[in-house]
Amino acid sequence: MATVFAGMAASLDGYIQSASGDLAWLNDAMAPGEDYGFADTEARTGAYVIGATTYRELGGTAGLGAVPTYVVTHDAGLAAGPHVRPYAGDLTRLIDTVRSDVEPGKDICVYGGGRLVTGLLELGLVDELSVSLVPVVLGGGVPFFGAMTSSTRLELRRCRPFPSGIVLLDYRVVRS
């Protein structure tokens, strides 16, 4: 069965976007030559599940490759490419659908959207969570996680610090 993994870069104080919507703080923190795991993520991904806001922020470029991309949206007019599948509905059903469609040996990458990641965690649908802590304090903005009705226990699998100060934390979700 495909693993559902989610990840995002966040400021040290837990924001994924500044209050003004600017992402320069993230780009400014990344250093040339540092491998933050992008190639590994791309190699293991058989499908993406992405929030509509993140999809729009990427300029609608997600899914233009051969990897199926499911965009969680209520916007019937969402511009879609050949491999983009807009989805509105039950998140459990979505993950079941994606798991049945994904190529054997590949996993499902949840890319972007603090609300989406929070919703999937609440439903127990995330198996792995990665957080790239960026050495900046934004003081406000869009939080990585929204309010949850219960806690989610995590087990640290790997901690990778980089000379730039970015620290990549890879966790496995602990099931009771």
Backbone as a chain_set.jsonl record, in Angstrom:
{"seq": "MATVFAGMAASLDGYIQSASGDLAWLNDAMAPGEDYGFADTEARTGAYVIGATTYRELGGTAGLGAVPTYVVTHDAGLAAGPHVRPYAGDLTRLIDTVRSDVEPGKDICVYGGGRLVTGLLELGLVDELSVSLVPVVLGGGVPFFGAMTSSTRLELRRCRPFPSGIVLLDYRVVRS", "coords": {"N": [[0.839, -1.176, 0.0], [0.507, 2.23, -0.773], [2.458, 4.765, 0.753], [1.495, 7.669, 2.476], [2.87, 10.729, 2.415], [3.722, 13.858, 3.829], [4.913, 17.184, 3.634], [6.587, 20.236, 4.403], [8.072, 23.481, 4.25], [8.813, 25.52, 6.989], [8.839, 28.484, 8.97], [10.829, 29.177, 11.9], [9.036, 29.857, 13.863], [6.773, 28.552, 13.028], [5.314, 29.229, 10.667], [4.145, 29.042, 7.275], [3.962, 30.833, 5.337], [4.478, 34.3, 4.96], [2.769, 37.096, 6.562], [2.215, 38.908, 4.559], [2.155, 37.331, 2.375], [4.456, 36.838, 1.087], [7.149, 34.852, -0.072], [9.845, 35.106, -0.095], [11.563, 34.849, 2.075], [11.931, 32.12, 2.316], [13.196, 31.331, -0.096], [15.477, 32.913, 0.146], [16.766, 31.651, 2.237], [17.599, 29.167, 1.319], [20.447, 27.424, 0.141], [22.744, 27.265, -2.576], [23.61, 24.089, -3.883], [22.925, 22.601, -1.643], [21.222, 19.696, -0.743], [17.986, 19.24, -0.303], [16.353, 17.085, -0.375], [14.668, 17.032, -2.558], [14.991, 15.567, -4.986], [14.811, 12.895, -4.108], [12.185, 12.911, -3.153], [10.754, 13.402, -5.513], [11.424, 11.051, -6.927], [10.174, 9.008, -5.468], [7.493, 9.588, -5.604], [4.286, 8.829, -6.728], [1.914, 10.037, -7.079], [0.518, 13.268, -6.551], [-1.096, 15.099, -3.967], [-2.621, 18.058, -3.577], [-3.282, 21.279, -2.215], [-5.698, 23.721, -3.289], [-4.995, 26.45, -3.092], [-2.185, 26.386, -2.926], [-1.693, 25.18, -5.396], [-2.575, 27.215, -7.126], [-0.721, 29.19, -6.39], [1.558, 28.105, -7.438], [1.188, 28.699, -9.993], [-0.458, 27.058, -11.433], [1.096, 25.034, -12.445], [1.587, 22.546, -11.431], [1.336, 19.071, -11.985], [1.757, 19.116, -14.683], [3.614, 17.443, -15.635], [4.115, 13.906, -15.945], [3.095, 12.834, -13.624], [0.253, 12.051, -11.785], [-1.86, 14.533, -10.4], [-3.802, 15.516, -7.788], [-5.985, 17.986, -7.058], [-7.248, 19.528, -4.319], [-10.183, 21.119, -4.131], [-12.905, 23.493, -4.288], [-13.556, 24.902, -6.396], [-15.055, 24.947, -9.326], [-14.168, 25.931, -11.701], [-11.44, 25.61, -11.855], [-8.355, 25.793, -13.448], [-6.995, 23.175, -15.238], [-4.42, 20.797, -16.018], [-3.268, 18.146, -18.247], [-2.78, 16.007, -16.486], [-3.921, 16.74, -14.148], [-6.272, 16.484, -11.637], [-9.028, 17.817, -10.44], [-10.562, 17.826, -7.205], [-13.285, 17.579, -5.061], [-14.573, 16.876, -2.04], [-14.895, 14.098, 0.234], [-12.034, 13.539, 2.146], [-10.944, 11.09, 2.984], [-12.004, 9.293, 1.134], [-10.778, 10.355, -1.129], [-8.004, 9.778, -0.643], [-8.154, 6.975, -0.604], [-8.925, 6.545, -3.28], [-6.701, 7.614, -4.672], [-4.693, 5.926, -3.704], [-5.497, 3.524, -4.897], [-5.052, 4.123, -7.524], [-2.38, 4.778, -7.805], [0.864, 4.003, -9.049], [2.358, 0.799, -8.54], [4.705, 0.468, -5.88], [5.195, 3.14, -5.627], [4.623, 6.268, -3.898], [2.387, 8.592, -2.167], [2.447, 11.991, -2.308], [1.733, 14.66, -0.292], [1.44, 17.878, -1.0], [1.833, 20.949, 0.058], [-0.304, 23.299, 1.586], [-1.442, 24.103, 4.539], [-3.932, 23.767, 5.772], [-4.874, 21.525, 4.408], [-2.951, 19.534, 5.063], [-3.35, 19.499, 7.843], [-6.045, 18.625, 7.957], [-5.815, 16.049, 6.809], [-4.083, 14.845, 8.661], [-5.719, 14.914, 10.947], [-7.615, 13.038, 10.201], [-6.143, 10.756, 10.26], [-4.695, 10.002, 8.023], [-2.138, 10.48, 7.126], [1.067, 9.131, 6.839], [3.766, 9.741, 7.063], [5.653, 12.621, 7.992], [7.332, 15.503, 7.079], [9.297, 18.232, 8.055], [10.796, 21.134, 7.14], [12.68, 23.168, 8.856], [13.177, 26.544, 8.791], [15.643, 28.974, 9.302], [14.363, 31.51, 10.362], [12.325, 33.98, 11.868], [9.097, 34.775, 11.465], [6.963, 36.015, 12.734], [4.275, 36.059, 12.249], [1.564, 35.158, 10.012], [0.654, 32.62, 7.679], [-0.169, 29.764, 9.352], [1.516, 26.579, 9.734], [0.113, 24.376, 10.789], [-3.339, 23.932, 11.482], [-6.022, 24.305, 13.898], [-6.57, 21.399, 15.831], [-8.521, 18.568, 16.843], [-7.453, 16.554, 18.301], [-4.287, 15.24, 19.436], [-1.363, 14.33, 17.514], [0.897, 11.8, 17.557], [4.367, 11.612, 16.912], [7.254, 9.991, 15.559], [10.639, 10.513, 15.474], [12.503, 10.03, 12.611], [14.655, 10.884, 11.135], [17.07, 13.478, 11.27], [18.31, 16.174, 9.666], [20.669, 18.524, 9.529], [21.662, 21.497, 7.766], [24.339, 23.463, 6.321], [23.318, 26.005, 5.74], [21.591, 26.484, 7.784], [19.065, 25.525, 7.709], [16.993, 22.925, 8.886], [16.094, 19.674, 8.376], [13.493, 17.695, 9.336], [12.384, 14.48, 9.642], [9.579, 12.564, 10.201], [7.731, 9.731, 11.422], [4.351, 8.888, 11.562], [2.908, 7.891, 14.551], [0.925, 5.198, 15.17], [-1.8, 4.316, 17.23]], "CA": [[0.0, 0.0, 0.0], [1.278, 3.466, -0.893], [2.646, 5.615, 1.918], [1.118, 9.069, 2.304], [3.825, 11.573, 3.131], [3.482, 15.288, 3.693], [6.038, 17.981, 4.088], [6.539, 21.655, 4.104], [9.048, 24.341, 4.903], [8.173, 26.424, 7.939], [9.718, 29.334, 9.763], [11.051, 28.638, 13.238], [7.822, 30.069, 14.65], [5.68, 27.714, 12.545], [4.532, 29.77, 9.56], [4.534, 28.572, 5.936], [3.904, 32.012, 4.474], [4.428, 35.524, 5.771], [1.463, 37.766, 6.589], [2.027, 39.597, 3.28], [2.119, 36.335, 1.311], [5.786, 36.776, 0.501], [7.92, 33.633, 0.202], [11.268, 35.393, -0.287], [12.288, 34.343, 3.234], [12.272, 30.724, 2.049], [14.198, 31.306, -1.153], [16.703, 33.518, 0.673], [17.403, 30.724, 3.181], [18.16, 27.994, 0.636], [21.794, 27.647, -0.375], [23.097, 26.429, -3.736], [24.364, 22.878, -3.591], [22.36, 21.827, -0.54], [20.17, 18.776, -1.193], [16.911, 19.203, 0.694], [15.547, 15.893, -0.59], [13.721, 17.191, -3.663], [15.134, 14.469, -5.951], [14.259, 11.692, -3.481], [10.728, 13.064, -3.131], [10.275, 13.214, -6.887], [11.616, 9.655, -7.322], [9.241, 8.092, -4.785], [6.12, 10.054, -5.755], [3.457, 8.308, -7.809], [0.797, 10.976, -7.204], [0.514, 14.404, -5.632], [-2.352, 15.658, -3.481], [-2.21, 19.435, -3.34], [-4.369, 22.216, -1.955], [-5.969, 24.634, -4.403], [-4.234, 27.691, -2.938], [-0.81, 26.085, -3.328], [-1.738, 24.954, -6.84], [-2.639, 28.531, -7.777], [0.549, 29.881, -6.138], [2.537, 27.526, -8.369], [0.809, 29.123, -11.337], [-1.144, 25.976, -12.121], [2.074, 24.209, -13.148], [1.619, 21.192, -10.878], [0.617, 18.093, -12.794], [2.036, 19.218, -16.111], [4.42, 16.282, -15.976], [3.342, 12.664, -16.061], [2.622, 12.398, -12.31], [-1.107, 12.516, -11.488], [-1.954, 15.524, -9.341], [-5.175, 15.715, -7.334], [-6.078, 19.299, -6.435], [-8.414, 19.615, -3.453], [-10.765, 22.42, -4.436], [-14.352, 23.626, -4.492], [-13.634, 25.792, -7.554], [-15.374, 24.166, -10.525], [-13.468, 26.511, -12.843], [-9.993, 25.488, -11.686], [-7.631, 25.427, -14.668], [-6.324, 21.889, -15.03], [-3.613, 20.267, -17.108], [-3.644, 16.784, -18.628], [-2.669, 15.052, -15.373], [-4.49, 17.376, -12.967], [-7.623, 16.018, -11.353], [-9.652, 18.543, -9.337], [-11.337, 16.964, -6.322], [-14.041, 18.196, -3.964], [-15.3, 15.816, -1.353], [-14.352, 13.431, 1.404], [-10.591, 13.309, 2.023], [-10.666, 9.655, 3.106], [-12.308, 8.708, -0.177], [-9.722, 10.797, -2.042], [-6.781, 9.001, -0.419], [-8.443, 5.613, -1.083], [-8.895, 6.594, -4.746], [-5.318, 7.811, -5.114], [-3.961, 4.679, -3.407], [-5.843, 2.493, -5.88], [-4.568, 4.555, -8.841], [-0.937, 5.015, -7.843], [1.711, 2.937, -9.583], [2.952, -0.022, -7.469], [6.041, 0.865, -5.456], [5.256, 4.599, -5.507], [3.915, 6.824, -2.743], [1.537, 9.755, -2.369], [3.029, 13.182, -1.705], [0.84, 15.78, -0.007], [2.308, 19.031, -1.238], [1.287, 22.266, 0.285], [-1.597, 23.56, 2.188], [-1.509, 23.805, 5.964], [-5.267, 23.236, 6.086], [-4.959, 20.175, 3.849], [-2.135, 18.649, 5.906], [-4.05, 19.379, 9.125], [-7.22, 17.774, 7.75], [-5.391, 14.666, 6.599], [-3.573, 14.354, 9.953], [-6.894, 14.699, 11.798], [-8.285, 11.815, 9.757], [-5.217, 9.634, 10.366], [-4.363, 9.58, 6.654], [-0.734, 10.763, 6.839], [1.977, 8.142, 7.412], [5.059, 10.382, 7.32], [5.596, 14.075, 7.962], [8.639, 16.159, 7.058], [9.268, 19.669, 8.272], [12.069, 21.829, 6.943], [12.687, 24.378, 9.679], [13.979, 27.586, 8.159], [16.109, 29.847, 10.381], [13.801, 32.854, 10.314], [11.112, 34.158, 12.665], [8.233, 35.669, 10.685], [6.118, 36.774, 13.637], [2.874, 35.97, 11.851], [1.343, 34.7, 8.651], [-0.16, 31.412, 7.531], [0.45, 28.711, 10.168], [1.651, 25.252, 9.136], [-0.984, 23.537, 11.261], [-4.532, 24.567, 12.032], [-6.517, 23.702, 15.136], [-6.901, 19.985, 15.732], [-9.304, 18.106, 17.99], [-6.63, 15.627, 19.081], [-2.869, 15.32, 19.097], [-0.803, 13.282, 16.661], [2.251, 11.46, 18.018], [5.334, 11.423, 15.836], [8.539, 9.39, 15.915], [11.694, 11.062, 14.637], [13.231, 9.043, 11.803], [15.922, 11.455, 10.689], [17.27, 14.911, 11.446], [19.419, 16.562, 8.783], [20.981, 19.957, 9.507], [22.419, 21.968, 6.61], [25.148, 24.648, 6.634], [22.487, 27.212, 5.625], [20.802, 26.611, 9.003], [17.828, 24.768, 7.543], [17.037, 21.602, 9.504], [15.04, 18.806, 7.856], [13.043, 16.715, 10.333], [11.51, 13.472, 9.059], [8.857, 11.823, 11.234], [6.721, 8.71, 11.119], [3.181, 9.038, 12.428], [2.759, 6.753, 15.446], [-0.464, 4.732, 15.247], [-2.093, 3.721, 18.553]], "C": [[0.888, 1.246, 0.0], [1.307, 4.228, 0.43], [2.207, 7.028, 1.567], [2.106, 9.895, 3.114], [3.571, 13.036, 2.799], [4.699, 16.036, 4.188], [5.907, 19.418, 3.66], [7.699, 22.346, 4.792], [8.29, 25.301, 5.805], [9.23, 27.267, 8.632], [9.856, 28.72, 11.156], [9.825, 28.822, 14.128], [6.577, 29.448, 14.011], [4.82, 28.252, 11.419], [5.062, 29.269, 8.217], [4.491, 29.699, 4.908], [3.822, 33.237, 5.379], [3.037, 36.137, 5.692], [1.174, 38.462, 5.26], [1.937, 38.621, 2.102], [3.46, 36.136, 0.627], [6.493, 35.475, 0.897], [9.425, 33.85, 0.031], [12.109, 34.856, 0.867], [12.732, 32.901, 3.031], [13.374, 30.636, 1.004], [15.533, 31.88, -0.681], [17.47, 32.559, 1.58], [18.094, 29.55, 2.485], [19.498, 28.346, 0.0], [22.058, 26.748, -1.572], [23.914, 25.217, -3.295], [23.851, 22.07, -2.416], [21.197, 20.995, -1.057], [19.134, 18.628, -0.091], [15.963, 18.032, 0.47], [14.563, 15.983, -1.739], [13.779, 16.019, -4.645], [14.561, 13.173, -5.393], [12.733, 11.735, -3.462], [10.157, 12.8, -4.513], [10.354, 11.749, -7.307], [10.587, 8.721, -6.688], [7.773, 8.417, -5.032], [5.429, 9.479, -6.989], [2.236, 9.164, -8.042], [0.986, 12.083, -6.177], [-0.918, 14.703, -5.224], [-1.976, 17.057, -3.009], [-3.437, 20.298, -3.071], [-4.503, 23.207, -3.099], [-5.168, 25.927, -4.3], [-2.792, 27.484, -3.371], [-0.725, 25.877, -4.829], [-1.747, 26.288, -7.597], [-1.327, 29.295, -7.599], [1.658, 29.366, -7.049], [2.212, 27.888, -9.81], [0.114, 28.033, -12.129], [-0.187, 25.053, -12.86], [2.161, 22.797, -12.597], [0.839, 20.268, -11.802], [0.89, 18.188, -14.274], [2.958, 18.113, -16.582], [3.516, 15.068, -16.04], [2.762, 12.18, -14.735], [1.205, 12.933, -12.069], [-1.114, 13.448, -10.278], [-3.423, 15.773, -9.03], [-5.207, 17.033, -6.572], [-7.377, 19.358, -5.642], [-8.972, 21.024, -3.57], [-12.283, 22.351, -4.484], [-14.607, 24.541, -5.683], [-13.832, 24.961, -8.82], [-14.628, 24.69, -11.751], [-11.96, 26.429, -12.75], [-9.35, 25.042, -12.988], [-6.82, 24.171, -14.392], [-5.526, 21.497, -16.259], [-3.998, 18.825, -17.374], [-3.588, 15.758, -17.49], [-3.216, 15.616, -14.074], [-5.94, 16.96, -12.832], [-8.188, 16.805, -10.175], [-10.525, 17.596, -8.517], [-12.008, 17.799, -5.245], [-14.812, 17.072, -3.299], [-14.53, 15.289, -0.173], [-12.873, 13.095, 1.209], [-10.217, 11.834, 2.16], [-10.911, 8.958, 1.777], [-11.242, 9.103, -1.203], [-8.47, 9.945, -1.883], [-6.983, 7.551, -0.861], [-8.367, 5.544, -2.608], [-7.469, 6.705, -5.258], [-4.504, 6.553, -4.855], [-4.258, 3.601, -4.437], [-5.313, 2.839, -7.269], [-3.054, 4.634, -8.95], [-0.189, 3.768, -8.318], [2.325, 2.13, -8.435], [4.39, 0.424, -7.166], [6.222, 2.371, -5.317], [4.387, 5.054, -4.336], [3.131, 8.072, -3.127], [2.131, 10.93, -1.594], [1.958, 14.251, -1.529], [1.718, 17.017, -0.03], [1.53, 20.314, -1.009], [-0.131, 22.293, 0.82], [-1.617, 23.139, 3.639], [-2.859, 23.229, 6.36], [-5.406, 21.806, 5.588], [-4.177, 19.186, 4.709], [-2.818, 18.428, 7.248], [-5.248, 18.448, 9.001], [-6.86, 16.317, 7.575], [-4.826, 14.051, 7.875], [-4.723, 14.026, 10.889], [-7.59, 13.387, 11.47], [-7.388, 10.581, 9.843], [-4.752, 9.122, 9.016], [-2.918, 9.845, 6.256], [0.127, 9.735, 7.562], [3.314, 8.742, 7.825], [4.901, 11.884, 7.172], [7.014, 14.615, 8.006], [8.448, 17.653, 7.227], [10.675, 20.193, 8.039], [11.992, 23.123, 7.727], [13.682, 25.372, 9.09], [14.361, 28.603, 9.23], [15.667, 31.304, 10.198], [12.557, 32.861, 11.206], [10.269, 35.194, 11.93], [7.307, 36.509, 11.554], [4.64, 36.752, 13.292], [2.773, 35.503, 10.419], [0.419, 33.505, 8.628], [0.507, 30.297, 8.329], [0.509, 27.378, 9.417], [0.457, 24.398, 9.516], [-2.133, 24.399, 11.756], [-4.91, 23.879, 13.328], [-6.913, 22.252, 14.882], [-7.656, 19.564, 16.989], [-8.537, 17.11, 18.849], [-5.184, 15.767, 18.627], [-2.475, 14.151, 18.198], [0.622, 13.033, 17.137], [3.128, 11.156, 16.819], [6.601, 10.791, 16.391], [9.585, 9.916, 14.942], [12.438, 9.935, 13.931], [14.598, 9.561, 11.392], [15.911, 12.956, 10.922], [18.501, 15.292, 10.628], [19.625, 18.071, 8.829], [21.824, 20.297, 8.274], [23.214, 23.208, 6.998], [24.355, 25.96, 6.559], [21.703, 27.492, 6.9], [19.452, 25.932, 8.907], [18.016, 23.397, 8.179], [15.831, 20.82, 8.983], [14.743, 17.725, 8.886], [12.055, 15.764, 9.664], [10.91, 12.629, 10.182], [7.971, 10.751, 10.629], [5.579, 8.962, 12.084], [3.016, 7.762, 13.23], [1.258, 6.421, 15.53], [-0.687, 4.067, 16.603], [-2.405, 2.266, 18.43]], "O": [[1.901, 1.295, 0.698], [0.299, 4.319, 1.131], [2.513, 7.527, 0.484], [2.175, 9.779, 4.337], [3.255, 13.4, 1.666], [5.423, 15.561, 5.063], [5.219, 19.759, 2.699], [8.236, 21.857, 5.786], [7.247, 25.832, 5.423], [10.359, 26.827, 8.851], [9.079, 27.844, 11.535], [9.598, 28.031, 15.045], [5.454, 29.771, 14.399], [3.699, 27.78, 11.227], [6.268, 29.093, 8.04], [4.924, 29.539, 3.767], [3.178, 33.209, 6.428], [2.224, 35.744, 4.855], [0.013, 38.594, 4.873], [1.674, 39.029, 0.97], [3.574, 35.347, -0.311], [6.44, 35.055, 2.053], [10.193, 32.888, 0.013], [13.252, 34.449, 0.658], [13.79, 32.501, 3.517], [14.37, 29.941, 1.202], [16.595, 31.388, -1.065], [18.694, 32.649, 1.681], [19.065, 29.003, 3.007], [19.665, 29.411, -0.595], [21.638, 25.59, -1.582], [24.794, 25.321, -2.44], [24.306, 20.945, -2.21], [20.298, 21.51, -1.723], [19.375, 17.974, 0.924], [14.883, 17.989, 1.06], [13.71, 15.109, -1.89], [12.74, 15.531, -5.09], [13.898, 12.429, -6.115], [12.07, 10.73, -3.721], [9.186, 12.057, -4.661], [9.447, 11.251, -7.974], [10.175, 7.743, -7.312], [6.899, 7.614, -4.706], [5.901, 9.615, -8.118], [1.581, 9.045, -9.077], [1.532, 11.872, -5.094], [-1.843, 14.578, -6.027], [-1.114, 17.219, -2.145], [-4.504, 20.067, -3.64], [-3.531, 23.496, -3.795], [-4.708, 26.448, -5.315], [-2.234, 28.307, -4.098], [0.215, 26.349, -5.468], [-1.022, 26.465, -8.576], [-0.864, 29.964, -8.522], [2.583, 30.102, -7.39], [2.883, 27.436, -10.738], [0.095, 28.074, -13.359], [-0.591, 24.363, -13.796], [2.752, 21.927, -13.236], [-0.202, 20.651, -12.338], [0.321, 17.425, -15.056], [3.078, 17.866, -17.782], [2.299, 15.191, -16.173], [2.008, 11.207, -14.72], [0.983, 14.141, -12.143], [-0.46, 13.185, -9.269], [-4.191, 16.187, -9.898], [-4.531, 17.18, -5.554], [-8.467, 19.253, -6.205], [-8.334, 21.997, -3.168], [-12.866, 21.287, -4.693], [-15.75, 24.914, -5.947], [-12.891, 24.348, -9.323], [-14.475, 23.968, -12.736], [-11.262, 27.116, -13.497], [-9.749, 24.032, -13.568], [-6.053, 24.112, -13.43], [-5.896, 21.815, -17.389], [-4.959, 18.326, -16.788], [-4.286, 14.745, -17.54], [-3.001, 15.037, -13.009], [-6.729, 17.063, -13.771], [-7.866, 16.501, -9.026], [-11.148, 16.684, -9.059], [-11.367, 18.627, -4.597], [-15.616, 16.396, -3.942], [-13.63, 15.945, 0.352], [-12.501, 12.448, 0.23], [-9.271, 11.377, 1.518], [-10.111, 8.128, 1.348], [-10.848, 8.292, -2.042], [-7.93, 9.443, -2.869], [-6.072, 6.956, -1.436], [-7.809, 4.598, -3.163], [-7.071, 5.979, -6.169], [-3.705, 6.153, -5.701], [-3.365, 2.842, -4.812], [-5.143, 1.95, -8.104], [-2.502, 4.568, -10.048], [-0.572, 2.637, -8.018], [2.771, 2.718, -7.45], [5.175, 0.713, -8.07], [7.296, 2.83, -4.927], [3.53, 4.313, -3.854], [3.203, 8.545, -4.261], [2.294, 10.866, -0.375], [1.348, 14.693, -2.502], [2.613, 17.186, 0.799], [0.674, 20.695, -1.808], [-0.981, 21.448, 0.54], [-1.788, 21.96, 3.946], [-2.934, 22.315, 7.181], [-5.992, 20.964, 6.27], [-4.687, 18.118, 5.045], [-2.865, 17.302, 7.742], [-5.447, 17.577, 9.848], [-7.522, 15.44, 8.13], [-5.055, 12.874, 8.15], [-4.715, 12.988, 11.551], [-8.096, 12.705, 12.362], [-7.831, 9.475, 9.532], [-4.446, 7.938, 8.873], [-2.508, 9.472, 5.157], [-0.057, 9.492, 8.755], [3.923, 8.314, 8.806], [4.126, 12.365, 6.345], [7.806, 14.232, 8.868], [7.561, 18.258, 6.626], [11.629, 19.742, 8.673], [11.318, 24.067, 7.314], [14.863, 25.073, 8.918], [13.501, 29.051, 9.988], [16.473, 32.193, 9.921], [11.832, 31.87, 11.285], [10.674, 36.348, 11.789], [6.908, 37.602, 11.154], [3.835, 37.372, 13.986], [3.769, 35.455, 9.696], [-0.488, 33.389, 9.452], [1.636, 29.916, 8.02], [-0.341, 27.089, 8.573], [-0.149, 23.762, 8.654], [-1.93, 25.449, 12.365], [-4.209, 22.984, 13.799], [-7.509, 21.924, 13.856], [-7.458, 20.131, 18.064], [-8.918, 16.847, 19.99], [-4.898, 16.335, 17.573], [-3.16, 13.13, 18.134], [1.455, 13.939, 17.125], [2.699, 10.532, 15.849], [6.975, 11.023, 17.54], [9.435, 9.781, 13.728], [12.938, 9.009, 14.568], [15.568, 8.809, 11.307], [14.88, 13.615, 10.79], [19.598, 14.79, 10.871], [18.847, 18.82, 8.239], [22.606, 19.471, 7.803], [22.814, 23.935, 7.908], [24.693, 26.923, 7.248], [21.203, 28.6, 7.091], [18.763, 25.777, 9.915], [19.069, 22.777, 8.03], [14.688, 21.253, 9.132], [15.618, 16.945, 9.261], [11.01, 16.194, 9.175], [11.629, 12.057, 11.001], [7.525, 10.852, 9.486], [5.795, 9.217, 13.269], [2.985, 6.67, 12.662], [0.442, 7.261, 15.91], [0.175, 3.322, 17.068], [-2.674, 1.606, 19.434]]}, "num_chains": 1, "name": "protein.A"}
